[in-house]
Amino acid sequence: MIGIIRYGAGNIFSLTAALDRLGIAYGMVHTEADLEGFDRYIIPGVGHAGAAMQKLQGTGLIPAIKALKKPTLGICVGMQLMTAYSEEGDADLVNIFPIKTLKFASDADFKVPHTGWNQVFAEKDNPLFRDIPNGSHFYYVHSYFIEYNPLYTLASTNYINNFSASIWHNNFYGVQFHPEKSGTYGETLLKNFSNI
Amino acid sequence: MLSKRIIPCLDVKDGRTVKGVNFVDLRDAGDPVELAWNYSQQGADELVFLDITATVERRKTMVELVKAVARQINIPFTIGGGINEIADADALLNAGADKISINSAAVRNPALIDELAKAFGVQFVIVAVDTRVLDGKNIVHLNGGRLPTEKETLDWILEAESRGAGEILLTSMDHDGTKGGFDNGLLKHVNDAVNIPVIASGGAGSVEHFVDVFHKTNVDAALAASVFHYGEILIPDLKTILKENNIEVRL
């Protein structure tokens, strides 16, 4: 059963609706004691990374999250929180991944936020992307991205520059796109995570 | 590459679709959720629901609709119609809407754009603009194109962007319903002037019109209603032809 880490950043209706459609069981994690009841976790998040970090700090859950040994998936800002730093709010973050979240450079040919369906290319073999053809489209909406890093980047997307569509380190995973809004392949990815 | 988006628009009243829908294999053509699911299966990239319910119960019916859609549909969707204050938007966000669209409320109270962007982020706020040519100028109109305002269209769009609009849905009322093609001149003019996504609307009648609007204006998305509802254009066919014309789409 998936424990969804609740810290007050964004609504999770679409995420839980997707899990319901897939028949994946989930519950809510509000306190450290709640963590025990689950075998994997999702850290959701939309909005401002700096503000989200303050809310997450307010829960007191950060040391316990860093110590997790079970599969843990951050989505969008939930993924960015796992990096060391974000330019959004000049904020130090949880630092599970020693890489940075940066703002897209302004470019006359590219609009920001990066909004819509873009291609994702897996760079490593990992069950998270099982049965998902390389170059499949996923739905994005974000103005900040996680820098590309060959050690941690599990999948990449190109918009203005190459960035981390997905990151992976031990039991920790992150995706910048919204699997709950990314059609069939998004649902496949959630299903894959539930089986890791 | 980022794909160009194809967006069917559904008019909804009291929880039911109102504009003629003539779709194969629909059990209930008036059920917006079933219709939306059908479009998502066909490869629509996003959906827009325009709620024209005019009762005091409207917020409640909109929230119920949004929840029902969010439970069933695995692509993003926008809801518009009668959103006048933060509380309306907050209820719709919590019900699972990805974006809201505001039109006349923003014209009457431009600060609403700032408030919504600050509360929910720019990605949540689409400003819809209905435009019509009046004395040679593109002028913002309200009430479905019947009521002209003082605002010139490009000026208003630039103001909306600076206030925090995350996307512009631009409908040419001169082209809407004609099936003669999008207003490519205006769309290019606007798209070149802003740094946020632009959705083209009004005038789609054939696949070629979609090819034209993407080639000639480079807008991010194109929206249509009746050509999709009546099955005159099937989304898989449309996307195949866009791809053949070197327009990036999600297949």
Coordinates of C-alpha atoms in Angstrom, one line a residue:
Chain A
M1 CA 0.0 0.0 0.0
I2 CA 1.2 3.5 -1.0
G3 CA 1.5 6.1 1.7
I4 CA 1.0 9.6 0.3
I5 CA 3.0 12.2 2.2
R6 CA 0.7 15.0 3.2
Y7 CA 2.3 18.4 4.0
G8 CA -0.2 20.8 2.6
A9 CA 1.2 21.5 -0.9
G10 CA -1.4 21.3 -3.6
N11 CA -4.4 19.1 -4.0
I12 CA -4.1 15.4 -4.6
F13 CA -7.5 14.6 -6.0
S14 CA -6.2 13.7 -9.5
L15 CA -3.5 11.5 -8.0
T16 CA -5.8 9.5 -5.8
A17 CA -8.3 9.3 -8.6
A18 CA -5.6 7.8 -10.8
L19 CA -4.7 5.3 -8.1
D20 CA -8.4 4.4 -7.6
R21 CA -8.8 3.8 -11.4
L22 CA -5.8 1.5 -11.3
G23 CA -7.0 -0.3 -8.2
I24 CA -3.8 0.6 -6.2
A25 CA -4.4 1.0 -2.5
Y26 CA -3.1 4.1 -0.7
G27 CA -3.4 5.9 2.6
M28 CA -2.2 9.2 4.0
V29 CA 1.0 10.0 6.0
H30 CA 0.7 13.0 8.3
T31 CA 3.2 12.0 11.0
E32 CA 6.3 9.8 11.3
A33 CA 4.3 7.1 13.1
D34 CA 2.1 6.9 10.0
L35 CA 5.1 5.8 7.8
E36 CA 5.2 2.3 9.3
G37 CA 1.9 1.2 7.8
F38 CA 3.0 1.4 4.2
D39 CA 5.5 -0.4 1.9
R40 CA 6.1 2.6 -0.5
Y41 CA 5.5 6.3 -0.6
I42 CA 4.6 9.2 -2.9
I43 CA 5.6 12.7 -2.3
P44 CA 3.2 14.9 -4.3
G45 CA 3.5 18.6 -4.8
V46 CA 2.5 21.5 -7.0
G47 CA 3.2 25.2 -6.6
H48 CA 6.3 27.0 -5.3
A49 CA 9.2 24.8 -4.3
G50 CA 10.5 27.2 -1.5
A51 CA 7.0 27.4 0.0
A52 CA 6.5 23.7 -0.3
M53 CA 9.8 23.1 1.5
Q54 CA 8.7 25.3 4.4
K55 CA 5.5 23.3 4.7
L56 CA 7.4 20.0 4.6
Q57 CA 9.8 21.3 7.3
G58 CA 6.7 22.2 9.4
T59 CA 5.7 18.5 9.5
G60 CA 9.0 17.4 11.0
L61 CA 9.0 14.5 8.6
I62 CA 12.2 15.3 6.7
P63 CA 14.7 13.2 8.8
A64 CA 12.4 10.2 8.5
I65 CA 11.9 10.7 4.8
K66 CA 15.7 10.8 4.2
A67 CA 16.0 7.6 6.2
L68 CA 13.4 5.7 4.2
K69 CA 14.5 2.4 2.7
K70 CA 11.3 1.6 0.8
P71 CA 10.5 2.8 -2.7
T72 CA 9.6 6.5 -2.7
L73 CA 8.4 8.6 -5.7
G74 CA 8.4 12.4 -5.8
I75 CA 6.1 13.9 -8.4
C76 CA 6.7 17.4 -9.9
V77 CA 7.6 19.7 -6.9
G78 CA 7.6 16.6 -4.7
M79 CA 10.6 15.5 -6.8
Q80 CA 12.2 18.9 -6.8
L81 CA 12.1 18.8 -3.0
M82 CA 14.4 15.8 -3.0
T83 CA 17.2 17.8 -4.7
A84 CA 19.7 19.9 -2.8
Y85 CA 18.5 23.4 -3.8
S86 CA 16.0 25.3 -5.9
E87 CA 16.4 28.6 -7.6
E88 CA 12.6 29.0 -6.8
G89 CA 12.7 30.9 -3.6
D90 CA 16.5 30.4 -3.3
A91 CA 15.7 27.4 -1.1
D92 CA 17.8 24.7 0.4
L93 CA 15.9 21.4 0.0
V94 CA 15.9 17.9 1.4
N95 CA 19.1 16.9 -0.4
I96 CA 18.6 13.2 -1.1
F97 CA 19.9 14.0 -4.6
P98 CA 23.0 16.3 -4.5
I99 CA 21.8 18.2 -7.7
K100 CA 19.9 21.5 -8.3
T101 CA 16.5 22.7 -9.4
L102 CA 17.0 25.6 -11.8
K103 CA 14.8 28.1 -13.7
F104 CA 14.4 27.8 -17.4
A105 CA 16.5 30.5 -19.1
S106 CA 14.3 32.9 -21.1
D107 CA 14.4 32.2 -24.7
A108 CA 12.4 33.9 -27.5
D109 CA 11.6 30.6 -29.1
F110 CA 10.4 28.8 -26.0
K111 CA 7.6 29.7 -23.7
V112 CA 7.7 29.3 -19.9
P113 CA 6.0 27.5 -18.2
H114 CA 6.9 24.4 -20.2
T115 CA 3.3 23.3 -20.7
G116 CA 2.0 20.3 -22.5
W117 CA 3.1 16.9 -23.8
N118 CA 6.8 16.3 -24.3
Q119 CA 8.8 13.2 -25.0
V120 CA 10.6 11.3 -22.3
F121 CA 13.7 9.2 -23.0
A122 CA 14.8 6.6 -20.5
E123 CA 18.6 6.5 -20.1
K124 CA 18.8 3.6 -17.8
D125 CA 17.1 0.2 -17.4
N126 CA 14.7 0.5 -14.6
P127 CA 11.3 -1.1 -13.8
L128 CA 9.7 2.4 -13.4
F129 CA 9.7 2.7 -17.2
R130 CA 8.8 -0.9 -18.0
D131 CA 6.4 -1.3 -21.0
I132 CA 6.7 2.4 -21.8
P133 CA 8.3 3.0 -25.3
N134 CA 11.2 5.3 -25.3
G135 CA 10.1 8.7 -26.5
S136 CA 6.6 8.4 -25.2
H137 CA 4.8 11.7 -24.3
F138 CA 4.1 12.8 -20.8
Y139 CA 2.2 15.9 -19.5
Y140 CA 4.3 18.7 -18.1
V141 CA 3.6 22.1 -16.6
H142 CA 6.6 23.7 -14.8
S143 CA 8.9 26.7 -14.9
Y144 CA 11.8 25.0 -13.0
F145 CA 13.7 21.9 -13.9
I146 CA 16.2 19.5 -12.3
E147 CA 19.5 19.7 -14.0
Y148 CA 20.7 16.8 -16.1
N149 CA 23.2 14.6 -14.3
P150 CA 24.4 11.3 -15.7
L151 CA 24.6 9.7 -12.2
Y152 CA 21.0 10.5 -11.2
T153 CA 19.1 11.2 -14.4
L154 CA 16.9 8.1 -15.1
A155 CA 15.1 9.7 -18.0
S156 CA 15.5 13.0 -19.9
T157 CA 13.4 15.5 -21.8
N158 CA 14.6 18.3 -24.0
Y159 CA 13.1 21.8 -23.6
I160 CA 15.4 24.7 -24.0
N161 CA 18.0 22.3 -22.6
N162 CA 18.2 18.6 -21.6
F163 CA 16.8 18.2 -18.1
S164 CA 15.9 15.3 -15.7
A165 CA 12.4 14.0 -16.6
S166 CA 13.0 11.4 -14.0
I167 CA 15.7 10.8 -11.3
W168 CA 16.7 7.7 -9.4
H169 CA 19.0 6.9 -6.6
N170 CA 18.7 3.6 -4.5
N171 CA 15.0 3.5 -3.4
F172 CA 14.3 7.1 -4.3
Y173 CA 12.6 8.1 -7.6
G174 CA 11.2 11.3 -9.0
V175 CA 9.3 12.4 -12.1
Q176 CA 8.9 16.0 -13.2
F177 CA 5.9 15.3 -15.4
H178 CA 2.4 14.4 -14.0
P179 CA 1.8 10.6 -14.4
E180 CA -1.7 11.1 -13.2
K181 CA -2.4 13.3 -16.2
S182 CA -0.3 11.6 -18.8
G183 CA -2.8 9.2 -20.3
T184 CA -2.1 5.4 -20.5
Y185 CA 1.7 5.6 -20.1
G186 CA 1.3 7.8 -17.0
E187 CA -0.9 5.1 -15.6
T188 CA 1.6 2.4 -16.6
L189 CA 4.3 4.3 -14.7
L190 CA 2.2 4.5 -11.5
K191 CA 1.4 0.8 -11.8
N192 CA 5.1 0.1 -12.3
F193 CA 5.9 2.1 -9.2
S194 CA 3.4 0.1 -7.2
N195 CA 5.2 -3.1 -8.2
I196 CA 8.8 -2.0 -7.6
Chain B
M1 CA 9.9 18.0 -28.9
L2 CA 6.9 19.7 -27.2
S3 CA 3.8 18.6 -29.0
K4 CA 1.1 20.9 -30.4
R5 CA -2.1 20.2 -28.5
I6 CA -5.6 19.4 -29.8
I7 CA -8.4 20.4 -27.5
P8 CA -12.1 19.6 -27.8
C9 CA -14.4 22.0 -26.0
L10 CA -17.6 20.9 -24.4
D11 CA -20.4 23.2 -23.4
V12 CA -22.1 22.1 -20.3
K13 CA -25.4 23.2 -18.6
D14 CA -26.7 21.8 -15.4
G15 CA -24.2 18.9 -15.6
R16 CA -25.2 18.0 -19.2
T17 CA -23.5 18.7 -22.6
V18 CA -25.6 21.1 -24.5
K19 CA -24.2 21.7 -28.0
G20 CA -25.1 19.0 -30.5
V21 CA -23.1 16.0 -30.0
N22 CA -23.3 13.3 -32.6
F23 CA -20.8 10.7 -31.7
V24 CA -20.5 7.0 -32.5
D25 CA -20.9 4.5 -29.7
L26 CA -22.0 6.9 -27.0
R27 CA -24.5 5.5 -24.6
D28 CA -25.5 9.0 -23.4
A29 CA -24.4 11.9 -25.7
G30 CA -25.4 14.3 -22.9
D31 CA -23.0 12.9 -20.4
P32 CA -19.9 15.1 -20.3
V33 CA -17.9 12.5 -18.5
E34 CA -18.6 9.7 -21.1
L35 CA -17.9 12.2 -23.9
A36 CA -14.7 13.3 -22.2
W37 CA -13.5 9.8 -21.7
N38 CA -14.2 9.1 -25.4
Y39 CA -12.1 12.0 -26.4
S40 CA -9.2 11.0 -24.1
Q41 CA -9.3 7.5 -25.7
Q42 CA -9.2 9.1 -29.2
G43 CA -6.0 11.0 -28.3
A44 CA -7.3 14.5 -27.3
D45 CA -4.4 16.2 -25.5
E46 CA -6.6 18.2 -23.1
L47 CA -10.2 19.1 -22.7
V48 CA -12.1 22.4 -22.0
F49 CA -15.4 22.4 -20.3
L50 CA -17.4 25.6 -20.6
D51 CA -20.2 25.7 -18.0
I52 CA -23.1 27.9 -18.9
T53 CA -25.3 26.9 -16.0
A54 CA -27.1 30.1 -14.9
T55 CA -28.6 29.0 -11.6
V56 CA -27.6 29.9 -8.0
E57 CA -26.5 26.3 -7.6
R58 CA -23.9 26.7 -10.3
R59 CA -20.8 26.3 -8.2
K60 CA -22.1 23.1 -6.7
T61 CA -22.9 21.6 -10.1
M62 CA -19.5 22.7 -11.5
V63 CA -17.7 21.0 -8.6
E64 CA -19.7 17.8 -9.1
L65 CA -18.8 17.8 -12.8
V66 CA -15.1 18.5 -12.2
K67 CA -15.0 15.7 -9.6
A68 CA -16.7 13.2 -12.0
V69 CA -14.3 14.2 -14.8
A70 CA -11.2 14.0 -12.6
R71 CA -12.2 10.5 -11.4
Q72 CA -12.5 9.1 -14.9
I73 CA -10.1 11.1 -17.2
N74 CA -6.3 10.7 -17.4
I75 CA -5.5 13.9 -19.4
P76 CA -5.6 17.5 -18.2
F77 CA -8.7 19.6 -18.3
T78 CA -9.8 23.1 -17.9
I79 CA -13.1 24.5 -16.6
G80 CA -14.5 27.9 -17.4
G81 CA -17.7 29.8 -17.0
G82 CA -18.8 32.0 -14.2
I83 CA -15.7 32.0 -12.1
N84 CA -15.8 35.3 -10.3
E85 CA -13.7 34.9 -7.2
I86 CA -11.0 33.0 -5.5
A87 CA -13.4 30.8 -3.7
D88 CA -14.9 29.5 -7.0
A89 CA -11.4 28.6 -8.2
D90 CA -10.4 27.1 -5.0
A91 CA -13.4 24.7 -5.0
L92 CA -12.6 23.7 -8.6
L93 CA -8.9 23.1 -7.9
N94 CA -9.7 20.9 -4.9
A95 CA -12.2 19.0 -7.1
G96 CA -9.4 18.1 -9.5
A97 CA -9.4 20.7 -12.2
D98 CA -6.0 21.4 -13.7
K99 CA -6.8 24.9 -14.9
I100 CA -9.6 27.4 -14.8
S101 CA -10.6 29.8 -17.6
I102 CA -11.8 33.3 -16.9
N103 CA -13.2 35.7 -19.4
S104 CA -15.7 38.5 -18.6
A105 CA -14.8 38.4 -14.9
A106 CA -11.2 39.3 -15.8
V107 CA -12.3 42.1 -18.1
R108 CA -14.5 43.6 -15.4
N109 CA -12.0 43.1 -12.6
P110 CA -8.4 42.6 -14.1
A111 CA -7.0 42.3 -10.5
L112 CA -8.7 38.9 -10.4
I113 CA -5.9 37.5 -12.6
D114 CA -3.3 38.7 -10.2
E115 CA -5.2 37.2 -7.2
L116 CA -5.7 33.8 -8.9
A117 CA -2.1 33.6 -10.1
K118 CA -0.8 34.5 -6.6
A119 CA -3.1 32.0 -4.9
F120 CA -2.7 29.0 -7.3
G121 CA 0.2 29.7 -9.6
V122 CA 0.2 31.0 -13.2
Q123 CA -0.2 27.5 -14.7
F124 CA -3.7 27.4 -13.2
V125 CA -5.0 30.5 -14.9
I126 CA -6.2 30.7 -18.5
V127 CA -7.5 34.0 -19.7
A128 CA -10.1 33.5 -22.4
V129 CA -10.5 36.4 -24.8
D130 CA -13.4 36.8 -27.3
T131 CA -12.4 39.2 -30.1
R132 CA -14.2 40.7 -33.0
V133 CA -13.1 43.3 -35.5
L134 CA -14.8 46.7 -35.1
D135 CA -13.9 49.6 -37.3
G136 CA -10.8 47.8 -38.4
K137 CA -9.5 47.1 -34.9
N138 CA -9.6 43.8 -32.9
I139 CA -11.7 44.6 -29.9
V140 CA -12.4 42.4 -26.8
H141 CA -16.1 41.4 -26.6
L142 CA -18.2 40.0 -23.8
N143 CA -21.4 37.9 -23.8
G144 CA -20.3 35.6 -26.6
G145 CA -19.2 38.4 -28.9
R146 CA -22.3 40.5 -28.5
L147 CA -21.0 43.2 -26.2
P148 CA -18.0 45.3 -27.3
T149 CA -15.6 46.6 -24.6
E150 CA -13.2 49.5 -24.7
K151 CA -10.2 47.2 -24.8
E152 CA -8.1 46.4 -27.9
T153 CA -7.4 42.7 -28.0
L154 CA -3.6 42.7 -28.1
D155 CA -3.4 45.3 -25.3
W156 CA -5.7 43.3 -23.1
I157 CA -3.7 40.1 -23.7
L158 CA -0.4 41.7 -22.8
E159 CA -2.0 43.1 -19.7
A160 CA -3.4 39.7 -18.8
E161 CA 0.1 38.1 -19.3
S162 CA 1.7 40.7 -17.1
R163 CA -0.9 40.2 -14.4
G164 CA -0.2 36.4 -14.3
A165 CA -2.2 34.7 -17.0
G166 CA -0.5 31.3 -17.7
E167 CA -2.2 30.8 -21.0
I168 CA -4.4 32.6 -23.5
L169 CA -7.5 31.1 -25.1
L170 CA -8.2 33.4 -28.1
T171 CA -11.5 33.0 -29.9
S172 CA -12.2 35.0 -33.0
M173 CA -16.0 35.7 -32.9
D174 CA -15.8 36.7 -36.6
H175 CA -14.5 33.2 -37.5
D176 CA -16.4 31.2 -34.8
G177 CA -19.0 29.0 -36.4
T178 CA -18.0 29.8 -40.0
K179 CA -15.8 26.7 -40.5
G180 CA -13.7 28.9 -42.7
G181 CA -10.4 28.5 -40.8
F182 CA -8.8 30.1 -37.8
D183 CA -7.9 33.9 -37.7
N184 CA -4.3 33.2 -38.5
G185 CA -3.3 36.9 -38.9
L186 CA -4.4 37.8 -35.5
L187 CA -3.2 34.6 -33.9
K188 CA 0.3 35.1 -35.3
H189 CA 0.4 38.7 -34.2
V190 CA -0.6 37.7 -30.6
N191 CA 1.5 34.6 -30.4
D192 CA 4.6 36.5 -31.5
A193 CA 3.9 39.2 -28.8
V194 CA 3.5 36.9 -25.7
N195 CA 5.7 34.4 -23.9
I196 CA 2.9 32.2 -22.6
P197 CA 1.1 29.5 -24.5
V198 CA -1.7 30.5 -26.9
I199 CA -4.7 28.3 -27.7
A200 CA -6.4 29.1 -31.1
S201 CA -10.2 29.0 -31.2
G202 CA -12.9 29.8 -33.7
G203 CA -13.3 28.8 -37.3
A204 CA -12.0 25.2 -37.5
G205 CA -13.8 23.4 -40.3
S206 CA -11.3 21.0 -41.8
V207 CA -8.0 19.3 -41.1
E208 CA -6.2 21.8 -43.4
H209 CA -7.3 24.6 -41.0
F210 CA -5.4 22.9 -38.2
V211 CA -2.3 22.4 -40.4
D212 CA -2.5 26.1 -41.4
V213 CA -2.9 27.5 -37.9
F214 CA 0.2 25.6 -36.7
H215 CA 2.3 26.4 -39.8
K216 CA 1.3 30.0 -40.1
T217 CA 1.1 31.1 -36.4
N218 CA 3.1 28.6 -34.3
V219 CA 0.4 28.7 -31.6
D220 CA 0.7 26.0 -29.0
A221 CA -2.8 24.5 -29.2
A222 CA -6.0 24.5 -31.3
L223 CA -9.5 24.2 -29.8
A224 CA -12.7 23.2 -31.6
A225 CA -16.1 22.0 -30.7
S226 CA -18.6 21.0 -33.4
V227 CA -16.2 19.5 -35.9
F228 CA -15.2 17.0 -33.2
H229 CA -18.7 16.5 -31.7
Y230 CA -20.3 15.8 -35.1
G231 CA -17.4 13.4 -36.0
E232 CA -16.5 15.6 -39.1
I233 CA -12.9 15.4 -37.9
L234 CA -11.6 12.4 -36.0
I235 CA -8.7 13.2 -33.8
P236 CA -6.6 10.2 -34.8
D237 CA -6.9 11.2 -38.5
L238 CA -6.2 14.8 -37.6
K239 CA -3.1 14.0 -35.7
T240 CA -1.8 11.7 -38.4
I241 CA -2.1 14.4 -41.0
L242 CA -0.5 17.0 -38.7
K243 CA 2.4 14.6 -38.3
E244 CA 2.7 14.1 -42.1
N245 CA 3.0 17.9 -42.3
N246 CA 5.9 17.9 -39.8
I247 CA 3.9 19.3 -37.0
E248 CA 4.9 17.6 -33.7
V249 CA 1.9 15.8 -32.1
R250 CA 1.4 13.1 -29.5
L251 CA 0.2 9.9 -31.3

